[in-house]
Coordinates of C-alpha atoms in Angstrom, one line a residue:
X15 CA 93.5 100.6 104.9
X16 CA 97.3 102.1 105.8
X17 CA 97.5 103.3 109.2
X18 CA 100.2 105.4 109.9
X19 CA 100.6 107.9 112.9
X20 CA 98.1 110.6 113.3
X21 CA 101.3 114.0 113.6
X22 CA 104.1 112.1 111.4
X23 CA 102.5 110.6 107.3
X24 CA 99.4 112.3 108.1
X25 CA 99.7 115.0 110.6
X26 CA 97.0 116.4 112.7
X27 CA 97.7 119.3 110.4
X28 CA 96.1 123.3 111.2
X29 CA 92.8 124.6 112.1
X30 CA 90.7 125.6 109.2
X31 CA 90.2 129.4 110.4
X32 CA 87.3 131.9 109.1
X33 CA 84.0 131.2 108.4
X34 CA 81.7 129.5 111.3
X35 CA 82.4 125.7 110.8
X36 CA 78.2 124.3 111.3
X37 CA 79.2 121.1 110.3
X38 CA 81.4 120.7 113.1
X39 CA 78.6 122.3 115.8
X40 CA 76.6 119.1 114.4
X41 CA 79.4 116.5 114.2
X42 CA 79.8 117.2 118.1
X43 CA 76.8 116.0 118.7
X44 CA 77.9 112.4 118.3
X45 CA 80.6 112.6 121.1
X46 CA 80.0 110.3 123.6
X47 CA 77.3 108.3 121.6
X48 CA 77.3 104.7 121.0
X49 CA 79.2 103.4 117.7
X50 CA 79.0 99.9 118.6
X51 CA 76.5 98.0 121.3
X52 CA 77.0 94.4 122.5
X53 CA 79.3 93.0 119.4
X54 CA 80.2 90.0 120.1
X55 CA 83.9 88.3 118.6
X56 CA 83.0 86.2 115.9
X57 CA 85.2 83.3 116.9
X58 CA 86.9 82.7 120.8
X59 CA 90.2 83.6 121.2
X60 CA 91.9 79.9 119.8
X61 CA 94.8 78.4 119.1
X62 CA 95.4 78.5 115.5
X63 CA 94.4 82.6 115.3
X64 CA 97.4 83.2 118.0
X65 CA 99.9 80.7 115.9
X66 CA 99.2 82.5 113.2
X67 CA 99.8 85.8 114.2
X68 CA 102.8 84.7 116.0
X69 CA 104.3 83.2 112.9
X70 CA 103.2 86.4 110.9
X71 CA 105.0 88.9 113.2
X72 CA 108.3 86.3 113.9
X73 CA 107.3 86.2 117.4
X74 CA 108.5 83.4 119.3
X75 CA 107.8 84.5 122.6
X76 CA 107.4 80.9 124.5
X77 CA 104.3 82.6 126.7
X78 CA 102.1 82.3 123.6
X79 CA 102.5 78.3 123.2
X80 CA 101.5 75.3 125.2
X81 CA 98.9 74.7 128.1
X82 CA 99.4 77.9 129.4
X83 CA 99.1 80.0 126.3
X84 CA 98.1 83.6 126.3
X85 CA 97.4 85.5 123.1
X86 CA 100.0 88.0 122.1
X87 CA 98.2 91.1 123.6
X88 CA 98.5 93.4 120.5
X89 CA 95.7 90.8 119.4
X90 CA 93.3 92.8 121.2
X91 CA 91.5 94.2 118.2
X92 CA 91.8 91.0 115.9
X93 CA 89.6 89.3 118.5
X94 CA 86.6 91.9 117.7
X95 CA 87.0 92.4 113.5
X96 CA 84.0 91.6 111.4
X97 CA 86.5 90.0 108.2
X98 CA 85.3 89.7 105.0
X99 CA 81.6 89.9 106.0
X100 CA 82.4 93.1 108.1
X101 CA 80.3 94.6 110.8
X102 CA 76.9 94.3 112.0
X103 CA 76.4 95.9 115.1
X104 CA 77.4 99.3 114.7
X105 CA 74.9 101.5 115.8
X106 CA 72.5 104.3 113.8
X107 CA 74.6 107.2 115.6
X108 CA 77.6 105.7 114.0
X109 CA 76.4 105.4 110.2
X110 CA 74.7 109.0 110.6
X111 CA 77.9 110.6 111.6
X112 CA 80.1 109.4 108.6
X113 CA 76.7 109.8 106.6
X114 CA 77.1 113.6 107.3
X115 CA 80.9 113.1 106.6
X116 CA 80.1 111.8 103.2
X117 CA 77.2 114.0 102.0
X118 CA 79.4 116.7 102.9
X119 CA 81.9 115.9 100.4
X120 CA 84.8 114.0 103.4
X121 CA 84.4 110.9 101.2
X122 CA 87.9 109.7 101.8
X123 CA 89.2 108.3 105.1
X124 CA 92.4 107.0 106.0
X125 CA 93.6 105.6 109.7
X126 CA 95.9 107.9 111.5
X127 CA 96.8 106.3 114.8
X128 CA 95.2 103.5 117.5
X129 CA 96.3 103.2 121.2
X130 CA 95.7 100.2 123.2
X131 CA 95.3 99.1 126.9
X132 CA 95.6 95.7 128.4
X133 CA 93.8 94.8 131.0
X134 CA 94.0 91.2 131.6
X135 CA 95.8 88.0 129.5
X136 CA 93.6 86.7 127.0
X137 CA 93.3 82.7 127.0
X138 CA 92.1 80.1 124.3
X139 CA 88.4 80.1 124.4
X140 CA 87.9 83.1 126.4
X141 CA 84.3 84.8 124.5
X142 CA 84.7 87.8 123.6
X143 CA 82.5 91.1 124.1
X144 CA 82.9 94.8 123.4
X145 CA 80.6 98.1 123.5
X146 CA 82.5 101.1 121.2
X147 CA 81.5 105.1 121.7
X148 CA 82.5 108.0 119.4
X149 CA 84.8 109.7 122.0
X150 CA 85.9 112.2 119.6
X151 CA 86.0 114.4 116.6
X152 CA 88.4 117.1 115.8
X153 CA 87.3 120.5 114.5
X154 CA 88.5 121.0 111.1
X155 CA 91.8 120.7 110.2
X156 CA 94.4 120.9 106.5
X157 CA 96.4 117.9 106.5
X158 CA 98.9 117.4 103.4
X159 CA 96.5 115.1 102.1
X160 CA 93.4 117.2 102.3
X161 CA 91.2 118.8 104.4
X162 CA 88.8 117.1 107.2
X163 CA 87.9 115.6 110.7
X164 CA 89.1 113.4 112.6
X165 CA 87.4 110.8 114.3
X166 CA 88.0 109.0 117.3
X167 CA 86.4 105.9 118.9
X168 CA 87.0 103.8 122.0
X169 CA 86.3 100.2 122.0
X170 CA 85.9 98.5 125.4
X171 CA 86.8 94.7 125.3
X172 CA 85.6 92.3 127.7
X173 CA 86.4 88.2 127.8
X174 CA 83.6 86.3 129.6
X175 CA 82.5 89.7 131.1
X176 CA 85.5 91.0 132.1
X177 CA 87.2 94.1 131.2
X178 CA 90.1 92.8 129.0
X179 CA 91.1 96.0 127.5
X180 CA 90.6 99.8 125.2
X181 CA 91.0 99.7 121.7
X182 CA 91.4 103.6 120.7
X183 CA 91.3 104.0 116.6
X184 CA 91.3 107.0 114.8
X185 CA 91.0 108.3 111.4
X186 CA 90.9 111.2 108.9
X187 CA 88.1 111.9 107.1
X188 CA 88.6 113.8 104.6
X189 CA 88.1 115.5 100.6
X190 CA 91.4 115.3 99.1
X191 CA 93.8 118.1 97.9
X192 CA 93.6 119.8 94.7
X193 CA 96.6 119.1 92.8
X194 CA 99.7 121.6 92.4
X195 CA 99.1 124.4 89.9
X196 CA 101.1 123.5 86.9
X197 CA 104.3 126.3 85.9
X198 CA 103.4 128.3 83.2
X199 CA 103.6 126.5 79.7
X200 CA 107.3 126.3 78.8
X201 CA 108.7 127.0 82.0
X202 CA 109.8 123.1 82.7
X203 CA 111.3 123.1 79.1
X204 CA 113.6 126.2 80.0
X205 CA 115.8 124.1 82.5
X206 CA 118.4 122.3 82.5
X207 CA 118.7 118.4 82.5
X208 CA 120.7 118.5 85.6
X209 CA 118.3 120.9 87.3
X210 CA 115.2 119.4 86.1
X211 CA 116.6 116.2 87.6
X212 CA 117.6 117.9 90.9
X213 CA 113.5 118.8 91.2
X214 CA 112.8 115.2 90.2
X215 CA 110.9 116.5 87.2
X216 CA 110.2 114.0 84.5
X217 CA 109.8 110.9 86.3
X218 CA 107.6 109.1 89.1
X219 CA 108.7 109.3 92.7
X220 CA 108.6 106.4 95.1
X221 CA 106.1 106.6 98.1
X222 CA 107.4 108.3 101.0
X223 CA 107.9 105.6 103.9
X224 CA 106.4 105.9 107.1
X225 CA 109.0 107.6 110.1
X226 CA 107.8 107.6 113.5
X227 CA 109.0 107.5 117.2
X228 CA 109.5 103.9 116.9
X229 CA 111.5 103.7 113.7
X230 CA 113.3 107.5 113.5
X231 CA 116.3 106.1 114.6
X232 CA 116.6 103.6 111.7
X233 CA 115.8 106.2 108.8
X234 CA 118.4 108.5 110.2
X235 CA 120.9 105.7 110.1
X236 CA 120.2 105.3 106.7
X237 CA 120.9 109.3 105.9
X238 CA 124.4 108.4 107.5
X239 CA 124.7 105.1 105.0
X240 CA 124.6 102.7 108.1
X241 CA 122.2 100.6 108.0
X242 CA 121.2 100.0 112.3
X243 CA 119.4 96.8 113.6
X244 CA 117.8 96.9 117.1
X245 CA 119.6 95.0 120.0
X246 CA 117.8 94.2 123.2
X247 CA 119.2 95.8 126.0
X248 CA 118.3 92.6 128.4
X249 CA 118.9 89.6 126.4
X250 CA 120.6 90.9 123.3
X251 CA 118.7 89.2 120.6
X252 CA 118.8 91.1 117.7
X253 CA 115.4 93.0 116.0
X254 CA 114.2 94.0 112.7
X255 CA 112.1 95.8 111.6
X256 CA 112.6 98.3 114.4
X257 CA 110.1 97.8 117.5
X258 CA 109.5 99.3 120.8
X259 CA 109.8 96.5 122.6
X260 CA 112.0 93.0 122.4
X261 CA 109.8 89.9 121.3
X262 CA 112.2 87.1 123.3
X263 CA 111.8 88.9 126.3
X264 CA 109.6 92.0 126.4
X265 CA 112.7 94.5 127.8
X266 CA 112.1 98.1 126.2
X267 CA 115.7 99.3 126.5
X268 CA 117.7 99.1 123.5
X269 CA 120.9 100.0 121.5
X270 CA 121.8 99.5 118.1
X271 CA 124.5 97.7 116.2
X272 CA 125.5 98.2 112.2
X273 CA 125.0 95.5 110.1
X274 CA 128.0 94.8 107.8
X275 CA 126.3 95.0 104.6
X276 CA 126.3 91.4 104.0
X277 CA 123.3 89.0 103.2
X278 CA 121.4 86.2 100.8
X279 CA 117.9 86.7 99.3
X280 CA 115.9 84.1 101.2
X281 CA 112.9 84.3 99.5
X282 CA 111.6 87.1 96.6
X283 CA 109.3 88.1 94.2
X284 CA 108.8 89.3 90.3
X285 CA 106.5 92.6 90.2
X286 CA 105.6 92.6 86.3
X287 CA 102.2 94.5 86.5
X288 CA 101.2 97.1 87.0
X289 CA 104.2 99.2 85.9
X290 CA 105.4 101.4 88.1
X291 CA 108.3 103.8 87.0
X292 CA 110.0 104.9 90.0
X293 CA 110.5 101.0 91.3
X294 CA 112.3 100.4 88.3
X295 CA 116.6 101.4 88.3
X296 CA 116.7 102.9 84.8
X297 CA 113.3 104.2 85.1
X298 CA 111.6 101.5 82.9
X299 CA 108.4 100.4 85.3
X300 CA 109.8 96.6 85.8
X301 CA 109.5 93.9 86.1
X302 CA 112.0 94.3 89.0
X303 CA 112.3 92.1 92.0
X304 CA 111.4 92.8 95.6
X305 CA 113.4 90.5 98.4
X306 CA 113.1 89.5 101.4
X307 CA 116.9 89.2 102.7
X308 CA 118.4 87.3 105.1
X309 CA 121.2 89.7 106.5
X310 CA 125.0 88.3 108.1
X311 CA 123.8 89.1 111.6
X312 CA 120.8 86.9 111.3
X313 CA 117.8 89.2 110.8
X314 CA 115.2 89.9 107.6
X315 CA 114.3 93.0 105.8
X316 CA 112.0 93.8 102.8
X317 CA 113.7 95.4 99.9
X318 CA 114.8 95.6 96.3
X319 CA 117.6 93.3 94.6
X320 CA 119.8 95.6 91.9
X321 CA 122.5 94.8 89.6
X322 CA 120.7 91.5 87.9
X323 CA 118.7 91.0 85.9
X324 CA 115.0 90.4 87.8
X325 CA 115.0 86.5 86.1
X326 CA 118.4 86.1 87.5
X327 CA 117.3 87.0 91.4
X328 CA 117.5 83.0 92.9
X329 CA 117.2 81.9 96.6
X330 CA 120.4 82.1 98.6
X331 CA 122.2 84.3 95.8
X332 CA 125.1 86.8 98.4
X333 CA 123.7 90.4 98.0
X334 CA 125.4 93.5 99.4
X335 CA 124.0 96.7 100.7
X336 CA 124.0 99.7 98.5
X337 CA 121.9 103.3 98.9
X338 CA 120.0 104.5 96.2
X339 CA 119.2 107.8 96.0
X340 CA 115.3 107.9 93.8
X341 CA 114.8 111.4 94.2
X342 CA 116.6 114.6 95.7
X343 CA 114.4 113.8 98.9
X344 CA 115.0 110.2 99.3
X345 CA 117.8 107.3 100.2
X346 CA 116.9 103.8 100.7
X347 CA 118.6 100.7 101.2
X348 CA 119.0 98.3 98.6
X349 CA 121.0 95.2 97.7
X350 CA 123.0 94.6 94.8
X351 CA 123.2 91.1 93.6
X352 CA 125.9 88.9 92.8
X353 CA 127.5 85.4 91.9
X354 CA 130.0 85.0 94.8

């Protein structure tokens, strides 16, 4: 499921005004009701869970290693998922709610935002414990992806019995959009090529990227062509992708510094299906290759190697920033590749 910030991808959106909304009248019911009673974690909180997350997220804070471990707080809600097998304790008020959701056509759902609160560390084999309620749902609302509800519940985490911390999650559900009205019949054929290019007619455009309080600075750097990387305000060690708050040693003030451009291709991958035009430079669909590089200043970002061909892209091969322009709406970083 994406999750991306309820008021930024998918915003809260406007109030469906007119007609007497019933639906909602019985949706409201369910606040304050029970979604989940006495789950219980599947596995303690251990060792090899935190080491893995850690390595996942490049987090090499020491407080999360050796005798004295904590888990990385942010592991709050990993501690309480039902994996593969999924849930089993949530409760009839819960499946009736989204039931109603469903049969009344909000079939789609996508999450929008979670909040967390931390209570106390959590510790290799602490046992853990949580009770969820349906705190809220929205009245109805148009989103740019469709029209719906949203839903949010609280979880209450405890380890051993004790308050640990809130897990709040919410999502959007919702029927989709109809698509955009088609121009009348001829009316794309009566343009230019350079103005039916300026609309981005006649080809796929890329997904729009997810810009929020934490990373707004970064995608503005990018509309200047400088690409910005994150330096802790405390201890100076450099960050990327953009976070709120430094993983050496927790400090929330920052500045920024601008990378020079410079980097290798540590590791990558081929895309070859399924074909997407807009990932491809001349438009072709791929295969095209997708890097992670290692930049001058030390740091790693996700993106696409140009310039080569994709059976050329090797480990270590010197790449250099570039901006790409896919679309009249969108700039992104890319690297070009080269020999030396």
């Amino acid at each position: 499921m994406t999750t991306v910030r309820e008021g930024e991808q998918v915003p809260e959106g406007r109030q469906v005004t007119g007609e007497p909304d019933e639906l909602y009248e019985r949706l409201k019911a369910f606040e304050g009701r029970a979604a989940a009673t006495a789950g219980t974690g599947k596995d303690p909180v251990n060792e090899p869970m935190i080491r893995h997350w850690c390595e996942a997220m490049g987090d090499t804070n020491p407080a999360y290693s050796g005798p004295e471990a904590i888990a990385p707080p942010t592991m709050l809600q990993a501690w309480t998922m039902g994996g593969l097998s999924g849930h089993t304790d949530r409760s009839a008020a819960y499946e009736e709610l989204f039931g109603l959701l469903d049969g009344a056509g909000y079939t789609s759902v996508v999450a929008t935002d979670c909040e967390q609160e931390y209570l106390r560390p959590l510790r290799p084999g602490d046992r853990i414990t949580f009770d969820a309620v349906i705190e809220s749902v929205s009245e109805r609302k148009t989103t740019r992806l469709g029209t719906g509800y949203f839903v949010t519940t609280r979880m209450d985490v405890r380890a051993d019995g004790v308050r640990a911390g809130t897990h709040r999650f919410r999502i959007l559900k919702y029927t989709p959009a109809a698509p955009k009205r088609s121009e009348p019949k001829g009316s794309e054929s009566r343009r230019t090529g350079p103005e039916r290019a300026a609309r981005g007619e006649g080809r796929s455009l890329r997904p729009r990227p997810v810009i929020n309080r934490d990373n707004a600075g970064f995608w503005q750097g990018v509309a200047e062509h400088r690409l910005l990387i994150q330096r802790c305000g405390d201890c100076a060690t450099l960050r990327f992708p953009w976070l709120p708050g430094c993983n050496a040693c927790g400090c929330q003030e920052w500045d920024t510094v601008e990378a020079s451009g410079e980097g290798t291709v540590f590791s990558h991958v081929v895309m070859h299906h399924p074909p997407f035009p807009a990932f491809g430079a001349d438009g072709a669909g791929g295969p095209y290759a997708v890097a992670l590089i290692e930049l001058a200043e030390g740091v790693r970002m996700v993106s696409n190697v140009i310039g080569v061909p994709y059976d050329k892209v090797r480990t270590g091969m010197p790449v250099r920033l570039e901006f790409l322009r896919t679309d009249p709406d969108l700039e992104l970083p890319v690297f070009r590749g080269g020999e030396g």
